[in-house]
Every structure is written in C-alpha cells, then in structure tokens.
mmCIF file of C-alpha atoms in Angstrom:
data_model
loop_
_atom_site.group_PDB
_atom_site.id
_atom_site.type_symbol
_atom_site.label_atom_id
_atom_site.label_comp_id
_atom_site.label_asym_id
_atom_site.label_seq_id
_atom_site.Cartn_x
_atom_site.Cartn_y
_atom_site.Cartn_z
ATOM 1 C CA UNK A 81 21.960 59.306 -34.677
ATOM 2 C CA UNK A 82 20.733 55.727 -34.616
ATOM 3 C CA UNK A 83 23.234 53.083 -34.449
ATOM 4 C CA UNK A 84 22.694 50.238 -36.840
ATOM 5 C CA UNK A 85 21.805 46.966 -35.053
ATOM 6 C CA UNK A 86 23.566 43.820 -36.499
ATOM 7 C CA UNK A 87 21.351 41.343 -38.127
ATOM 8 C CA UNK A 88 22.326 38.636 -35.607
ATOM 9 C CA UNK A 89 21.155 40.783 -32.768
ATOM 10 C CA UNK A 90 17.851 41.489 -34.379
ATOM 11 C CA UNK A 91 17.235 37.769 -34.765
ATOM 12 C CA UNK A 92 17.960 37.129 -31.191
ATOM 13 C CA UNK A 93 15.597 39.837 -30.102
ATOM 14 C CA UNK A 94 12.780 38.471 -32.351
ATOM 15 C CA UNK A 95 13.533 35.000 -30.993
ATOM 16 C CA UNK A 96 13.463 36.356 -27.314
ATOM 17 C CA UNK A 97 10.251 38.058 -28.020
ATOM 18 C CA UNK A 98 8.503 34.904 -29.515
ATOM 19 C CA UNK A 99 9.661 32.924 -26.358
ATOM 20 C CA UNK A 100 8.265 35.602 -24.215
ATOM 21 C CA UNK A 101 4.845 35.587 -25.891
ATOM 22 C CA UNK A 102 4.811 31.773 -26.031
ATOM 23 C CA UNK A 103 5.612 31.527 -22.266
ATOM 24 C CA UNK A 104 2.938 34.126 -21.464
ATOM 25 C CA UNK A 105 0.432 32.141 -23.434
ATOM 26 C CA UNK A 106 1.308 28.886 -21.552
ATOM 27 C CA UNK A 107 1.090 30.689 -18.112
ATOM 28 C CA UNK A 108 -2.318 32.099 -18.994
ATOM 29 C CA UNK A 109 -3.685 28.669 -20.223
ATOM 30 C CA UNK A 110 -2.242 27.239 -17.080
ATOM 31 C CA UNK A 111 -4.007 29.721 -14.827
ATOM 32 C CA UNK A 112 -7.290 29.247 -16.739
ATOM 33 C CA UNK A 113 -7.046 25.511 -16.255
ATOM 34 C CA UNK A 114 -6.468 25.807 -12.517
ATOM 35 C CA UNK A 115 -9.300 28.231 -12.179
ATOM 36 C CA UNK A 116 -11.685 25.896 -13.894
ATOM 37 C CA UNK A 117 -10.789 23.060 -11.674
ATOM 38 C CA UNK A 118 -10.846 25.248 -8.475
ATOM 39 C CA UNK A 119 -14.266 26.866 -9.013
ATOM 40 C CA UNK A 120 -16.473 23.627 -9.122
ATOM 41 C CA UNK A 121 -14.872 22.433 -6.011
ATOM 42 C CA UNK A 122 -15.388 25.828 -4.298
ATOM 43 C CA UNK A 123 -18.954 25.738 -5.390
ATOM 44 C CA UNK A 124 -19.561 22.451 -3.558
ATOM 45 C CA UNK A 125 -18.278 24.055 -0.447
ATOM 46 C CA UNK A 126 -20.936 26.702 -0.663
ATOM 47 C CA UNK A 127 -23.827 26.006 1.926
ATOM 48 C CA UNK A 128 -26.321 26.970 -0.715
ATOM 49 C CA UNK A 129 -25.118 24.323 -3.187
ATOM 50 C CA UNK A 130 -27.277 21.272 -3.700
ATOM 51 C CA UNK A 131 -24.202 19.090 -3.510
ATOM 52 C CA UNK A 132 -23.209 20.285 0.024
ATOM 53 C CA UNK A 133 -25.038 17.564 1.807
ATOM 54 C CA UNK A 134 -24.487 13.855 1.179
ATOM 55 C CA UNK A 135 -27.087 11.915 -0.666
ATOM 56 C CA UNK A 136 -29.712 10.461 1.677
ATOM 57 C CA UNK A 137 -29.610 6.765 2.322
ATOM 58 C CA UNK A 138 -32.920 4.965 2.439
ATOM 59 C CA UNK A 139 -33.558 2.372 5.264
ATOM 60 C CA UNK A 140 -33.160 -0.583 2.982
ATOM 61 C CA UNK A 141 -29.807 0.608 1.940
ATOM 62 C CA UNK A 142 -28.710 1.184 5.549
ATOM 63 C CA UNK A 143 -29.821 -2.424 6.466
ATOM 64 C CA UNK A 144 -27.642 -3.831 3.491
ATOM 65 C CA UNK A 145 -24.562 -3.678 5.543
ATOM 66 C CA UNK A 146 -25.921 -5.908 8.318
ATOM 67 C CA UNK A 147 -26.322 -9.509 7.294
ATOM 68 C CA UNK A 148 -27.391 -12.900 8.771
ATOM 69 C CA UNK A 149 -24.504 -15.296 8.068
ATOM 70 C CA UNK A 150 -24.864 -19.170 8.528
ATOM 71 C CA UNK A 151 -21.305 -20.694 8.935
ATOM 72 C CA UNK A 152 -20.926 -24.318 7.936
ATOM 73 C CA UNK A 153 -17.596 -26.280 8.478
ATOM 74 C CA UNK A 154 -16.936 -28.998 5.875
ATOM 75 C CA UNK A 155 -17.534 -32.645 6.628
ATOM 76 C CA UNK A 156 -14.540 -34.802 7.970
ATOM 77 C CA UNK A 157 -11.909 -34.944 5.219
ATOM 78 C CA UNK A 158 -9.287 -37.677 4.427
ATOM 79 C CA UNK A 159 -6.702 -35.176 6.050
ATOM 80 C CA UNK A 160 -8.680 -35.141 9.262
ATOM 81 C CA UNK A 161 -8.738 -38.799 9.331
ATOM 82 C CA UNK A 162 -5.075 -39.111 8.742
ATOM 83 C CA UNK A 163 -4.333 -36.611 11.464
ATOM 84 C CA UNK A 164 -6.465 -38.488 13.936
ATOM 85 C CA UNK A 165 -4.496 -41.609 12.933
ATOM 86 C CA UNK A 166 -1.192 -39.810 13.537
ATOM 87 C CA UNK A 167 -2.391 -38.651 17.023
ATOM 88 C CA UNK A 168 -3.337 -42.130 17.986
ATOM 89 C CA UNK A 169 0.042 -43.479 16.807
ATOM 90 C CA UNK A 170 1.824 -40.892 18.961
ATOM 91 C CA UNK A 171 -0.236 -41.632 22.032
ATOM 92 C CA UNK A 172 0.115 -45.365 21.623
ATOM 93 C CA UNK A 173 4.044 -45.060 21.278
ATOM 94 C CA UNK A 174 4.022 -42.834 24.396
ATOM 95 C CA UNK A 175 2.468 -45.821 26.303
ATOM 96 C CA UNK A 176 5.279 -48.032 24.978
ATOM 97 C CA UNK A 177 2.787 -49.982 22.790
ATOM 98 C CA UNK A 178 2.611 -50.521 19.078
ATOM 99 C CA UNK A 179 0.051 -48.728 17.000
ATOM 100 C CA UNK A 180 -2.262 -50.551 14.807
ATOM 101 C CA UNK A 181 -1.225 -51.077 11.157
ATOM 102 C CA UNK A 182 -4.211 -49.080 9.903
ATOM 103 C CA UNK A 183 -3.186 -45.940 11.928
ATOM 104 C CA UNK A 184 0.377 -46.317 10.739
ATOM 105 C CA UNK A 185 -0.650 -46.506 7.118
ATOM 106 C CA UNK A 186 -2.917 -43.467 7.469
ATOM 107 C CA UNK A 187 -0.206 -41.403 9.110
ATOM 108 C CA UNK A 188 2.274 -42.114 6.388
ATOM 109 C CA UNK A 189 -0.247 -40.840 3.946
ATOM 110 C CA UNK A 190 0.312 -37.451 5.504
ATOM 111 C CA UNK A 191 3.732 -37.267 3.703
ATOM 112 C CA UNK A 192 1.815 -36.298 0.585
ATOM 113 C CA UNK A 193 1.329 -32.678 1.551
ATOM 114 C CA UNK A 194 -0.651 -31.602 -1.452
ATOM 115 C CA UNK A 195 -3.128 -34.438 -0.816
ATOM 116 C CA UNK A 196 -3.817 -32.916 2.633
ATOM 117 C CA UNK A 197 -4.265 -29.340 1.358
ATOM 118 C CA UNK A 198 -7.173 -30.389 -0.946
ATOM 119 C CA UNK A 199 -8.497 -33.705 0.263
ATOM 120 C CA UNK A 200 -11.883 -35.209 -0.279
ATOM 121 C CA UNK A 201 -14.358 -36.036 2.454
ATOM 122 C CA UNK A 202 -13.685 -39.361 4.232
ATOM 123 C CA UNK A 203 -16.242 -42.166 4.455
ATOM 124 C CA UNK A 204 -17.334 -40.677 7.876
ATOM 125 C CA UNK A 205 -17.544 -37.347 6.138
ATOM 126 C CA UNK A 206 -19.885 -38.745 3.673
ATOM 127 C CA UNK A 207 -22.152 -39.975 6.470
ATOM 128 C CA UNK A 208 -21.991 -36.636 8.124
ATOM 129 C CA UNK A 209 -23.077 -34.831 5.047
ATOM 130 C CA UNK A 210 -25.934 -37.303 4.515
ATOM 131 C CA UNK A 211 -27.209 -36.839 8.154
ATOM 132 C CA UNK A 212 -27.083 -33.138 8.105
ATOM 133 C CA UNK A 213 -28.356 -32.877 4.598
ATOM 134 C CA UNK A 214 -31.477 -34.840 5.660
ATOM 135 C CA UNK A 215 -31.723 -32.763 8.895
ATOM 136 C CA UNK A 216 -31.638 -29.396 7.018
ATOM 137 C CA UNK A 217 -34.236 -30.637 4.525
ATOM 138 C CA UNK A 218 -36.468 -31.794 7.213
ATOM 139 C CA UNK A 219 -36.561 -28.344 8.677
ATOM 140 C CA UNK A 220 -36.611 -26.676 5.393
ATOM 141 C CA UNK A 221 -33.425 -24.689 6.312
ATOM 142 C CA UNK A 222 -32.760 -22.766 3.041
ATOM 143 C CA UNK A 223 -36.448 -21.666 2.941
ATOM 144 C CA UNK A 224 -36.984 -20.723 6.558
ATOM 145 C CA UNK A 225 -33.580 -19.038 6.957
ATOM 146 C CA UNK A 226 -34.328 -17.121 3.594
ATOM 147 C CA UNK A 227 -30.689 -17.856 2.271
ATOM 148 C CA UNK A 228 -30.241 -16.308 -1.145
ATOM 149 C CA UNK A 229 -26.487 -16.548 -1.532
ATOM 150 C CA UNK A 230 -24.180 -19.561 -0.956
ATOM 151 C CA UNK A 231 -20.426 -19.046 -0.849
ATOM 152 C CA UNK A 232 -18.036 -21.893 -0.509
ATOM 153 C CA UNK A 233 -14.227 -22.431 -0.464
ATOM 154 C CA UNK A 234 -12.745 -23.779 -3.721
ATOM 155 C CA UNK A 235 -11.330 -26.911 -1.854
ATOM 156 C CA UNK A 236 -13.000 -30.259 -2.672
ATOM 157 C CA UNK A 237 -14.283 -30.990 0.795
ATOM 158 C CA UNK A 238 -15.972 -27.634 1.004
ATOM 159 C CA UNK A 239 -17.549 -28.154 -2.423
ATOM 160 C CA UNK A 240 -18.735 -31.561 -1.533
ATOM 161 C CA UNK A 241 -20.314 -30.377 1.747
ATOM 162 C CA UNK A 242 -21.976 -27.416 0.155
ATOM 163 C CA UNK A 243 -23.596 -29.722 -2.421
ATOM 164 C CA UNK A 244 -24.646 -32.407 -0.099
ATOM 165 C CA UNK A 245 -26.032 -30.197 2.731
ATOM 166 C CA UNK A 246 -27.291 -27.297 0.905
ATOM 167 C CA UNK A 247 -27.861 -28.813 -2.786
ATOM 168 C CA UNK A 248 -25.810 -25.743 -3.908
ATOM 169 C CA UNK A 249 -22.429 -25.652 -5.594
ATOM 170 C CA UNK A 250 -20.671 -23.342 -7.953
ATOM 171 C CA UNK A 251 -21.108 -22.519 -10.689
ATOM 172 C CA UNK A 252 -24.777 -22.881 -10.982
ATOM 173 C CA UNK A 253 -26.203 -25.782 -8.970
ATOM 174 C CA UNK A 254 -28.778 -24.176 -6.557
ATOM 175 C CA UNK A 255 -31.706 -25.201 -4.234
ATOM 176 C CA UNK A 256 -34.505 -23.506 -2.355
ATOM 177 C CA UNK A 257 -34.472 -19.617 -2.557
ATOM 178 C CA UNK A 258 -30.733 -19.416 -3.395
ATOM 179 C CA UNK A 259 -30.285 -17.156 -6.238
ATOM 180 C CA UNK A 260 -26.406 -17.192 -6.494
ATOM 181 C CA UNK A 261 -23.738 -19.663 -5.514
ATOM 182 C CA UNK A 262 -19.979 -18.493 -5.607
ATOM 183 C CA UNK A 263 -16.767 -20.192 -5.283
ATOM 184 C CA UNK A 264 -14.626 -17.774 -3.217
ATOM 185 C CA UNK A 265 -10.826 -18.366 -3.315
ATOM 186 C CA UNK A 266 -10.369 -16.095 -0.158
ATOM 187 C CA UNK A 267 -12.246 -18.903 1.823
ATOM 188 C CA UNK A 268 -9.528 -21.457 1.450
ATOM 189 C CA UNK A 269 -8.225 -22.893 4.532
ATOM 190 C CA UNK A 270 -5.060 -21.782 6.237
ATOM 191 C CA UNK A 271 -2.106 -22.967 4.074
ATOM 192 C CA UNK A 272 1.127 -24.617 5.329
ATOM 193 C CA UNK A 273 2.827 -21.283 4.539
ATOM 194 C CA UNK A 274 0.420 -19.375 6.481
ATOM 195 C CA UNK A 275 1.226 -21.182 9.663
ATOM 196 C CA UNK A 276 4.551 -19.550 9.782
ATOM 197 C CA UNK A 277 5.108 -16.018 11.191
ATOM 198 C CA UNK A 278 6.517 -14.766 7.895
ATOM 199 C CA UNK A 279 3.131 -15.413 6.052
ATOM 200 C CA UNK A 280 0.569 -15.267 8.918
ATOM 201 C CA UNK A 281 -0.231 -11.657 7.945
ATOM 202 C CA UNK A 282 -1.196 -12.939 4.567
ATOM 203 C CA UNK A 283 -3.713 -15.159 6.118
ATOM 204 C CA UNK A 284 -5.234 -12.300 8.209
ATOM 205 C CA UNK A 285 -5.380 -10.114 5.123
ATOM 206 C CA UNK A 286 -7.275 -12.862 3.295
ATOM 207 C CA UNK A 287 -9.860 -12.968 5.995
ATOM 208 C CA UNK A 288 -10.181 -9.077 5.909
ATOM 209 C CA UNK A 289 -10.597 -9.115 2.247
ATOM 210 C CA UNK A 290 -13.294 -11.819 2.339
ATOM 211 C CA UNK A 291 -15.219 -9.624 4.950
ATOM 212 C CA UNK A 292 -14.941 -6.750 2.594
ATOM 213 C CA UNK A 293 -16.208 -8.840 -0.238
ATOM 214 C CA UNK A 294 -18.998 -10.117 1.936
ATOM 215 C CA UNK A 295 -20.060 -6.680 2.863
ATOM 216 C CA UNK A 296 -20.227 -5.666 -0.765
ATOM 217 C CA UNK A 297 -22.737 -8.282 -1.726
ATOM 218 C CA UNK A 298 -26.294 -7.333 -2.130
ATOM 219 C CA UNK A 299 -27.850 -10.314 -0.280
ATOM 220 C CA UNK A 300 -28.539 -10.167 3.556
ATOM 221 C CA UNK A 301 -29.052 -13.742 4.127
ATOM 222 C CA UNK A 302 -25.763 -15.796 3.241
ATOM 223 C CA UNK A 303 -24.635 -19.431 3.877
ATOM 224 C CA UNK A 304 -20.803 -19.861 3.928
ATOM 225 C CA UNK A 305 -19.206 -23.271 3.713
ATOM 226 C CA UNK A 306 -15.623 -23.164 4.846
ATOM 227 C CA UNK A 307 -12.870 -24.361 7.194
ATOM 228 C CA UNK A 308 -12.251 -24.642 10.892
ATOM 229 C CA UNK A 309 -9.096 -22.734 11.219
ATOM 230 C CA UNK A 310 -10.370 -19.951 8.906
ATOM 231 C CA UNK A 311 -13.536 -19.583 10.992
ATOM 232 C CA UNK A 312 -11.776 -19.831 14.273
ATOM 233 C CA UNK A 313 -9.502 -16.873 13.420
ATOM 234 C CA UNK A 314 -12.200 -14.926 11.687
ATOM 235 C CA UNK A 315 -14.362 -14.952 14.867
ATOM 236 C CA UNK A 316 -11.303 -14.813 17.205
ATOM 237 C CA UNK A 317 -12.533 -17.999 18.973
ATOM 238 C CA UNK A 318 -10.526 -20.521 21.073
ATOM 239 C CA UNK A 319 -12.170 -23.658 19.648
ATOM 240 C CA UNK A 320 -13.146 -25.088 16.230
ATOM 241 C CA UNK A 321 -16.584 -25.691 14.759
ATOM 242 C CA UNK A 322 -17.463 -29.371 14.442
ATOM 243 C CA UNK A 323 -17.810 -30.991 11.105
ATOM 244 C CA UNK A 324 -20.962 -30.071 9.418
ATOM 245 C CA UNK A 325 -22.292 -28.013 12.319
ATOM 246 C CA UNK A 326 -24.290 -24.997 11.270
ATOM 247 C CA UNK A 327 -23.753 -21.725 13.117
ATOM 248 C CA UNK A 328 -25.660 -18.434 12.786
ATOM 249 C CA UNK A 329 -23.936 -14.975 13.307
ATOM 250 C CA UNK A 330 -24.787 -11.427 12.445
ATOM 251 C CA UNK A 331 -22.202 -9.405 10.473
ATOM 252 C CA UNK A 332 -21.873 -5.569 10.163
ATOM 253 C CA UNK A 333 -19.501 -4.579 7.478
ATOM 254 C CA UNK A 334 -19.160 -1.133 8.589
ATOM 255 C CA UNK A 335 -17.497 -2.274 11.763
ATOM 256 C CA UNK A 336 -14.819 -4.227 10.169
ATOM 257 C CA UNK A 337 -11.214 -3.441 10.511
ATOM 258 C CA UNK A 338 -7.904 -4.715 9.002
ATOM 259 C CA UNK A 339 -6.298 -7.081 11.475
ATOM 260 C CA UNK A 340 -2.642 -6.819 12.558
ATOM 261 C CA UNK A 341 -0.393 -9.743 13.123
ATOM 262 C CA UNK A 342 1.628 -7.633 15.563
ATOM 263 C CA UNK A 343 -1.498 -6.495 17.535
ATOM 264 C CA UNK A 344 -2.833 -10.027 17.780
ATOM 265 C CA UNK A 345 0.620 -11.209 18.922
ATOM 266 C CA UNK A 346 0.595 -8.676 21.666
ATOM 267 C CA UNK A 347 -2.902 -9.640 23.006
ATOM 268 C CA UNK A 348 -3.213 -13.456 22.111
ATOM 269 C CA UNK A 349 -0.883 -14.643 24.832
ATOM 270 C CA UNK A 350 -2.429 -12.590 27.569
ATOM 271 C CA UNK A 351 -5.878 -13.486 26.526
ATOM 272 C CA UNK A 352 -5.290 -17.312 26.105
ATOM 273 C CA UNK A 353 -5.351 -18.083 29.813
ATOM 274 C CA UNK A 354 -8.450 -15.922 30.628
ATOM 275 C CA UNK A 355 -10.347 -17.322 27.590
ATOM 276 C CA UNK A 356 -9.522 -20.908 28.736
ATOM 277 C CA UNK A 357 -10.891 -20.251 32.113
ATOM 278 C CA UNK A 358 -13.890 -18.633 30.638
ATOM 279 C CA UNK A 359 -14.503 -21.479 28.265
ATOM 280 C CA UNK A 360 -14.340 -24.048 31.072
ATOM 281 C CA UNK A 361 -16.915 -22.065 33.034
ATOM 282 C CA UNK A 362 -19.245 -21.323 30.069
ATOM 283 C CA UNK A 363 -19.273 -25.024 28.746
ATOM 284 C CA UNK A 364 -21.647 -25.923 31.535
ATOM 285 C CA UNK A 365 -23.789 -22.933 30.637
ATOM 286 C CA UNK A 366 -24.055 -23.566 26.937
ATOM 287 C CA UNK A 367 -26.680 -26.239 27.302
ATOM 288 C CA UNK A 368 -29.399 -26.541 24.762
ATOM 289 C CA UNK A 369 -32.382 -24.379 25.273
ATOM 290 C CA UNK A 370 -35.942 -25.280 24.497
ATOM 291 C CA UNK A 371 -35.316 -25.140 20.621
ATOM 292 C CA UNK A 372 -32.348 -27.214 20.868
ATOM 293 C CA UNK A 373 -30.054 -24.367 19.945
ATOM 294 C CA UNK A 374 -26.690 -23.514 21.581
ATOM 295 C CA UNK A 375 -25.793 -19.933 22.219
ATOM 296 C CA UNK A 376 -22.090 -19.439 22.642
ATOM 297 C CA UNK A 377 -21.485 -16.933 25.408
ATOM 298 C CA UNK A 378 -18.353 -15.514 23.848
ATOM 299 C CA UNK A 379 -19.472 -11.951 22.736
ATOM 300 C CA UNK A 380 -16.724 -10.293 24.459
ATOM 301 C CA UNK A 381 -14.122 -11.816 22.290
ATOM 302 C CA UNK A 382 -15.832 -11.758 18.923
ATOM 303 C CA UNK A 383 -14.467 -9.043 16.591
ATOM 304 C CA UNK A 384 -16.738 -5.859 16.411
ATOM 305 C CA UNK A 385 -18.200 -6.748 13.049
ATOM 306 C CA UNK A 386 -19.451 -10.279 14.343
ATOM 307 C CA UNK A 387 -22.127 -10.617 16.931
ATOM 308 C CA UNK A 388 -24.734 -13.003 18.291
ATOM 309 C CA UNK A 389 -23.057 -16.183 17.537
ATOM 310 C CA UNK A 390 -25.464 -19.148 17.797
ATOM 311 C CA UNK A 391 -25.231 -22.876 17.097
ATOM 312 C CA UNK A 392 -28.403 -23.984 15.111
ATOM 313 C CA UNK A 393 -27.653 -27.569 14.349
ATOM 314 C CA UNK A 394 -24.928 -30.067 15.437
ATOM 315 C CA UNK A 395 -23.844 -33.127 13.372
ATOM 316 C CA UNK A 396 -24.705 -36.355 15.172
ATOM 317 C CA UNK A 397 -22.139 -38.456 13.261
ATOM 318 C CA UNK A 398 -18.948 -38.396 15.400
ATOM 319 C CA UNK A 399 -15.694 -37.917 13.497
ATOM 320 C CA UNK A 400 -12.448 -39.690 13.944
ATOM 321 C CA UNK A 401 -11.250 -38.920 17.316
ATOM 322 C CA UNK A 402 -7.648 -37.738 18.133
ATOM 323 C CA UNK A 403 -6.325 -39.368 21.287
#
C-alpha cells in the first residue's frame, strides 16, 4: 500500500530538490573559482617557477633613486622687506625712540595677509636675481651641473627667481640642458595655518609627499627653487638659506620616511640647545675652501635621505636687515 502524496507536498519536494541542485551548483562554482585563484599563486611560490625571483635591476635603474639636487631660495620678497621693517619698528620703540615713517608704512602693509603669502620680489630681490643670474651664467651652471629638471614653487617670488636665475619657468620656458620645468604645489611655503600645532602635520606631510614625488622623477640632476621655512624643515636645519643662495645636496628616495609631528616635538626641544652650540662652534669652521664653496658640517642632523649638504654660491647683494 502506497499512501497518496498530496499535490501540495509534491510541489514542495520538487521545489526543495531544485533549491538543493541550485545550491550545489553555486558551491561547486565557488570552489572552482577559489581553486583557479589559488593555483597561480601557489605556482609562484614554487622554487622552480620563473617568477620566484624578483626581476633584476640594472645598475642605471639602481642609480635612479639617488639624485643630485640644487636648492635655491627665492630672492627677497616684499613680505621679507615688510617683516624687516616691522622688526626695526619694534627695536626702535624698545629704545624709547620713534621709528621712521617708511618702516611704519611698510609694517602696516603686513595687515594684508594674503599679499604676504604670495608677494612679488622686492627691489632688492630684483638686484639679487640679477647678480646671481649673471654669476650662474658666468660659470655656466646649468651646463656644468647637468641640470635637466627644474621644479619651482607656484608662488610669485619663486617663479620670478627661477626665471631670472635659471632662465626656466613653468610651463615651457627652459635654458641650458633643462628638458622639463614643473610648477609643484607641494613646494609652497609654510602657510599661516601650518604654523599652528593643529595643522603642522599637514606641513610635514607636504614635505614627505614632495620627496616621494622627487624620487619618482627620472632625472638625476634637479634644481629646486623654493622657500626658507620649507627647506629648513625638509633638511632639519637650525638656520635658513640666504636669498638666492645655491646649495647642493644628495637625495636618496629609498631612505625617506614619513615625518611625525609627535616624534619631532619630542626631540626638537632637546636638540635645540645642542645644535645651537654646534652651530656656534662650526661657524668658524665653515670657511670657504679653495673653490669658494662652503661645506656645512651638519650631517648628523640631516634626515637620512639627504646627505652632503654644500653651499655652492652665495648672493652678494644683502637683503633688508632685521634689527
């Protein structure tokens, strides 16, 4: 005796059977997919596989990460001139005397903050560019140094300095052996925001990102026109480059590391006194050698990716002095 199965039950059984077959199909397909993805990876782990060893790097490729970099601070700007006037005013008032009307007028111009962030070169700055431009042409700097890439900040004073000293300015004005000239936003000077603790890490990240960019460029002889606070922090120095001075330094992108505001805050205070004493002692040792070059004895403080800092040319036109 075979009991009759209600039609509703039969439909449920057929439905469950279909779901079972469909689920089995999905499971098998998933297993096949996993296997096809695992097998190639396993093959690369085999010692007999041709992909087991990394591709060899030619000597030219290994040298590409090490570059000779020429750092140039822009000529004196209007902001530099105004800050010098403000310093004179404060010093004069401290002596219970009245500052000159010219210094007072220049100081009040500092109230226009945006004009200070992106200011033109001053009259003195124009003379500095002329003097150093002539000097670099005289020694055929671009040719002898083999510079093929010029990078400069987007700010006016850096653009004007790059054009006047190197005959190169983005997008396509080039001189000597220069093959590319690029305006790099990451090279902008430390902003008013970035002077505050809240945004200081942003400044450090910009420097790190620029170094990453620099390491990715194919050229190994690079001239960079930028700003004093930027170069000072990038090289971990306790002084600023003079306007239009030319410095040479070696850069190895493989040794770069992301800077940390917390780590710097922990070491900066302790190092300040030591560096100050070393600087006083080394100033007398940094005399010009037979070629007129100045080697800065500061290697212990340079970040690991920067080595062999050397001053090649110093501007002879003095800037506005801060008293």
